[in-house]
Amino acid sequence: MRLFAATLATETNTFSPMPTSLDGYRQSVFFRPGEHPTDAPRMCTAPLFVGRARAKKEGFELIEGSCFAASPAGTTNRADYETMRDEILGQLKAALPVDGLLLGLHGAMVAHGYDDVEGDIVERARAIVGPKCVIGVELDPHCHLTKKRVSKADIVVLYKEFPHTDVVERAEDVMASCRSPSPIVSRTATWPRSARACW
Ligand SMILES: [Zn+2]
């Protein structure tokens, strides 16, 4: 089994006139493959962190993509968003074939020209990996849920705690659900060709 993991996340306040640039990401989380910390996940990077631990323990292959995350701020610059997104999607293409995709996103990220950033990422990722690859996404409960992101993902799990003390546990849920959809996954399916789990 081959899985790919990456993160692109921030919580956007669209009322803020100050755009978020690459510098905002560099100040928080800006890790390329080979640079990921090993001690703990940073911000929305728990899916990669958990995937790495599981891969080592269970013997499957995890391809580590880039992780970018910025503290809550204004709308992300279009070119900067596209740069980070396309870097991750390029890594995903290079990693094919993959059986699963683990994405650490926020759910309330907005970039200039992209009101539904997470939907854009998941839609483009789906076009790359095809219909059989399982796409699992971890989101912050302060997220929006759009039809696009839910229809293009298989598994969507939100943190349940505030402060967000359960990011690793919820990433474990994403991981477990991607590997073997459980009865709860079947029961919670509500949309046609939709996330098999969203809770
Ligand atoms: Zn939050």
CSV table of C-alpha atoms and ligand atoms in Angstrom, one decimal:
chain,number,residue,atom,x,y,z
A,1,MET,CA,0.0,0.0,0.0
A,2,ARG,CA,1.2,3.5,-0.9
A,3,LEU,CA,-0.2,6.6,0.8
A,4,PHE,CA,0.7,10.3,0.1
A,5,ALA,CA,0.3,13.0,2.8
A,6,ALA,CA,0.5,16.8,2.7
A,7,THR,CA,-0.9,19.9,4.3
A,8,LEU,CA,-2.0,23.3,3.1
A,9,ALA,CA,-3.9,25.3,5.7
A,10,THR,CA,-4.8,28.5,7.3
A,11,GLU,CA,-7.9,30.1,8.9
A,12,THR,CA,-8.8,33.1,6.8
A,13,ASN,CA,-10.5,36.2,8.0
A,14,THR,CA,-11.8,37.7,4.8
A,15,PHE,CA,-12.6,41.0,6.6
A,16,SER,CA,-8.9,41.6,7.2
A,17,PRO,CA,-7.5,43.9,4.5
A,18,MET,CA,-4.0,42.5,5.0
A,19,PRO,CA,-3.3,39.5,2.6
A,20,THR,CA,-1.4,36.5,3.8
A,21,SER,CA,1.7,35.8,1.7
A,22,LEU,CA,4.3,33.0,1.6
A,23,ASP,CA,6.1,34.8,4.5
A,24,GLY,CA,3.1,34.1,6.7
A,25,TYR,CA,3.5,30.4,6.0
A,26,ARG,CA,7.3,30.5,6.4
A,27,GLN,CA,6.8,31.9,9.9
A,28,SER,CA,4.6,29.0,10.9
A,29,VAL,CA,4.8,25.8,8.9
A,30,PHE,CA,6.9,25.5,5.8
A,31,PHE,CA,8.3,22.0,5.5
A,32,ARG,CA,9.3,20.3,2.3
A,33,PRO,CA,10.0,16.5,2.1
A,34,GLY,CA,12.9,15.6,4.3
A,35,GLU,CA,12.3,18.6,6.6
A,36,HIS,CA,9.3,17.4,8.6
A,37,PRO,CA,9.8,17.5,12.4
A,38,THR,CA,9.7,14.1,14.0
A,39,ASP,CA,8.7,15.1,17.6
A,40,ALA,CA,5.1,16.3,17.1
A,41,PRO,CA,2.8,17.6,14.4
A,42,ARG,CA,2.7,21.3,13.7
A,43,MET,CA,-0.7,23.0,13.2
A,44,CYS,CA,-2.7,21.0,10.6
A,45,THR,CA,0.1,18.4,9.8
A,46,ALA,CA,-1.2,15.5,12.0
A,47,PRO,CA,-2.2,13.3,9.0
A,48,LEU,CA,1.4,13.2,7.8
A,49,PHE,CA,2.7,12.7,11.3
A,50,VAL,CA,0.3,9.8,12.0
A,51,GLY,CA,0.8,8.3,8.5
A,52,ARG,CA,4.5,8.2,9.1
A,53,ALA,CA,4.2,6.4,12.4
A,54,ARG,CA,1.7,3.9,11.0
A,55,ALA,CA,3.8,3.3,7.9
A,56,LYS,CA,6.8,2.5,10.1
A,57,LYS,CA,4.8,0.3,12.4
A,58,GLU,CA,2.7,-1.5,9.7
A,59,GLY,CA,5.2,-1.7,6.8
A,60,PHE,CA,3.4,0.3,4.1
A,61,GLU,CA,4.9,3.2,2.2
A,62,LEU,CA,4.1,6.8,3.0
A,63,ILE,CA,5.2,9.4,0.5
A,64,GLU,CA,5.7,12.7,2.4
A,65,GLY,CA,4.7,15.8,0.5
A,66,SER,CA,5.1,19.4,1.5
A,67,CYS,CA,3.3,20.9,4.5
A,68,PHE,CA,2.4,24.6,4.6
A,69,ALA,CA,0.3,26.3,7.3
A,70,ALA,CA,-0.1,29.9,8.4
A,71,SER,CA,-1.6,31.4,11.6
A,72,PRO,CA,-5.1,32.8,11.2
A,73,ALA,CA,-5.0,36.0,9.1
A,74,GLY,CA,-6.3,37.7,5.9
A,75,THR,CA,-6.9,36.1,2.5
A,76,THR,CA,-3.9,34.3,1.0
A,77,ASN,CA,-2.4,35.8,-2.1
A,78,ARG,CA,-3.5,34.0,-5.2
A,79,ALA,CA,-0.1,33.4,-6.7
A,80,ASP,CA,1.2,32.2,-3.3
A,81,TYR,CA,-1.7,29.8,-2.9
A,82,GLU,CA,-1.2,28.4,-6.4
A,83,THR,CA,2.5,28.0,-5.8
A,84,MET,CA,2.0,25.9,-2.7
A,85,ARG,CA,-1.0,24.0,-4.1
A,86,ASP,CA,0.8,23.2,-7.3
A,87,GLU,CA,3.9,22.1,-5.5
A,88,ILE,CA,1.9,19.5,-3.5
A,89,LEU,CA,-0.1,18.4,-6.6
A,90,GLY,CA,3.2,18.0,-8.5
A,91,GLN,CA,4.5,15.8,-5.7
A,92,LEU,CA,1.3,13.8,-5.8
A,93,LYS,CA,1.6,13.2,-9.5
A,94,ALA,CA,5.2,12.1,-9.2
A,95,ALA,CA,4.1,9.7,-6.4
A,96,LEU,CA,1.5,7.8,-8.5
A,97,PRO,CA,0.1,5.3,-8.2
A,98,VAL,CA,-1.1,5.8,-4.6
A,99,ASP,CA,-3.9,3.9,-2.8
A,100,GLY,CA,-4.7,6.7,-0.4
A,101,LEU,CA,-4.2,10.5,0.1
A,102,LEU,CA,-4.1,12.0,3.5
A,103,LEU,CA,-4.7,15.8,3.6
A,104,GLY,CA,-4.3,18.0,6.6
A,105,LEU,CA,-6.4,21.1,5.7
A,106,HIS,CA,-8.2,23.7,7.8
A,107,GLY,CA,-11.5,24.1,6.1
A,108,ALA,CA,-11.8,27.9,6.4
A,109,MET,CA,-9.0,29.0,4.1
A,110,VAL,CA,-9.7,31.5,1.3
A,111,ALA,CA,-7.3,32.7,-1.4
A,112,HIS,CA,-7.9,35.5,-3.8
A,113,GLY,CA,-9.9,33.9,-6.6
A,114,TYR,CA,-10.6,30.8,-4.5
A,115,ASP,CA,-13.5,31.0,-2.0
A,116,ASP,CA,-13.4,27.2,-1.6
A,117,VAL,CA,-9.7,26.5,-1.3
A,118,GLU,CA,-10.1,23.1,0.2
A,119,GLY,CA,-12.7,22.1,-2.5
A,120,ASP,CA,-10.2,23.3,-5.1
A,121,ILE,CA,-7.4,21.2,-3.6
A,122,VAL,CA,-9.5,18.0,-3.2
A,123,GLU,CA,-11.1,18.4,-6.6
A,124,ARG,CA,-7.7,18.7,-8.3
A,125,ALA,CA,-6.2,15.9,-6.2
A,126,ARG,CA,-9.1,13.6,-7.2
A,127,ALA,CA,-8.5,14.4,-10.9
A,128,ILE,CA,-4.9,13.2,-10.4
A,129,VAL,CA,-5.5,10.1,-8.3
A,130,GLY,CA,-8.6,8.8,-10.0
A,131,PRO,CA,-11.8,7.4,-8.5
A,132,LYS,CA,-10.4,4.4,-6.6
A,133,CYS,CA,-7.9,6.2,-4.5
A,134,VAL,CA,-9.3,6.9,-1.0
A,135,ILE,CA,-9.0,10.6,-0.1
A,136,GLY,CA,-9.1,11.3,3.6
A,137,VAL,CA,-9.2,14.9,5.0
A,138,GLU,CA,-8.8,16.2,8.5
A,139,LEU,CA,-10.4,19.6,9.1
A,140,ASP,CA,-10.8,22.1,12.0
A,141,PRO,CA,-14.3,22.4,13.4
A,142,HIS,CA,-14.2,26.1,12.4
A,143,CYS,CA,-14.4,24.9,8.8
A,144,HIS,CA,-17.0,25.3,6.1
A,145,LEU,CA,-18.3,22.2,4.3
A,146,THR,CA,-19.0,22.7,0.7
A,147,LYS,CA,-20.5,20.2,-1.7
A,148,LYS,CA,-17.4,20.3,-3.8
A,149,ARG,CA,-15.0,19.2,-1.0
A,150,VAL,CA,-17.4,16.7,0.4
A,151,SER,CA,-18.2,15.2,-3.0
A,152,LYS,CA,-14.6,14.8,-4.0
A,153,ALA,CA,-13.3,13.3,-0.7
A,154,ASP,CA,-14.1,9.9,0.8
A,155,ILE,CA,-13.4,10.6,4.5
A,156,VAL,CA,-13.8,13.9,6.3
A,157,VAL,CA,-13.0,14.1,10.0
A,158,LEU,CA,-13.1,17.2,12.1
A,159,TYR,CA,-11.4,17.8,15.5
A,160,LYS,CA,-13.9,17.5,18.3
A,161,GLU,CA,-12.1,19.4,21.0
A,162,PHE,CA,-11.5,23.1,21.7
A,163,PRO,CA,-8.8,23.9,22.3
A,164,HIS,CA,-7.8,21.5,19.6
A,165,THR,CA,-6.2,18.8,21.7
A,166,ASP,CA,-7.3,15.9,19.6
A,167,VAL,CA,-5.6,16.6,16.3
A,168,VAL,CA,-3.6,13.4,16.5
A,169,GLU,CA,-6.6,11.2,17.5
A,170,ARG,CA,-8.7,12.6,14.7
A,171,ALA,CA,-5.9,12.0,12.2
A,172,GLU,CA,-5.8,8.4,13.5
A,173,ASP,CA,-9.5,8.3,12.6
A,174,VAL,CA,-8.8,9.5,9.1
A,175,MET,CA,-6.0,7.0,8.8
A,176,ALA,CA,-8.1,4.1,10.1
A,177,SER,CA,-11.1,5.0,7.9
A,178,CYS,CA,-9.0,5.2,4.8
A,179,ARG,CA,-7.5,1.8,5.4
A,180,SER,CA,-10.8,0.0,6.2
A,181,PRO,CA,-14.1,1.8,6.1
A,182,SER,CA,-16.1,0.8,9.2
A,183,PRO,CA,-19.8,0.3,9.6
A,184,ILE,CA,-20.1,3.8,10.9
A,185,VAL,CA,-18.7,5.0,7.6
A,186,SER,CA,-21.4,3.2,5.6
A,187,ARG,CA,-24.1,4.5,7.9
A,188,THR,CA,-23.1,8.1,7.6
A,189,ALA,CA,-23.0,8.2,3.8
A,190,THR,CA,-25.6,10.7,2.8
A,191,TRP,CA,-24.6,12.3,-0.5
A,192,PRO,CA,-24.4,10.7,-3.9
A,193,ARG,CA,-20.7,9.9,-4.6
A,194,SER,CA,-19.8,11.6,-1.4
A,195,ALA,CA,-17.6,11.3,1.6
A,196,ARG,CA,-18.2,7.9,3.1
A,197,ALA,CA,-17.6,9.4,6.4
A,198,CYS,CA,-18.0,12.9,7.7
A,199,TRP,CA,-18.1,13.4,11.4
B,1,ZN,ZN,-10.0,26.0,15.2
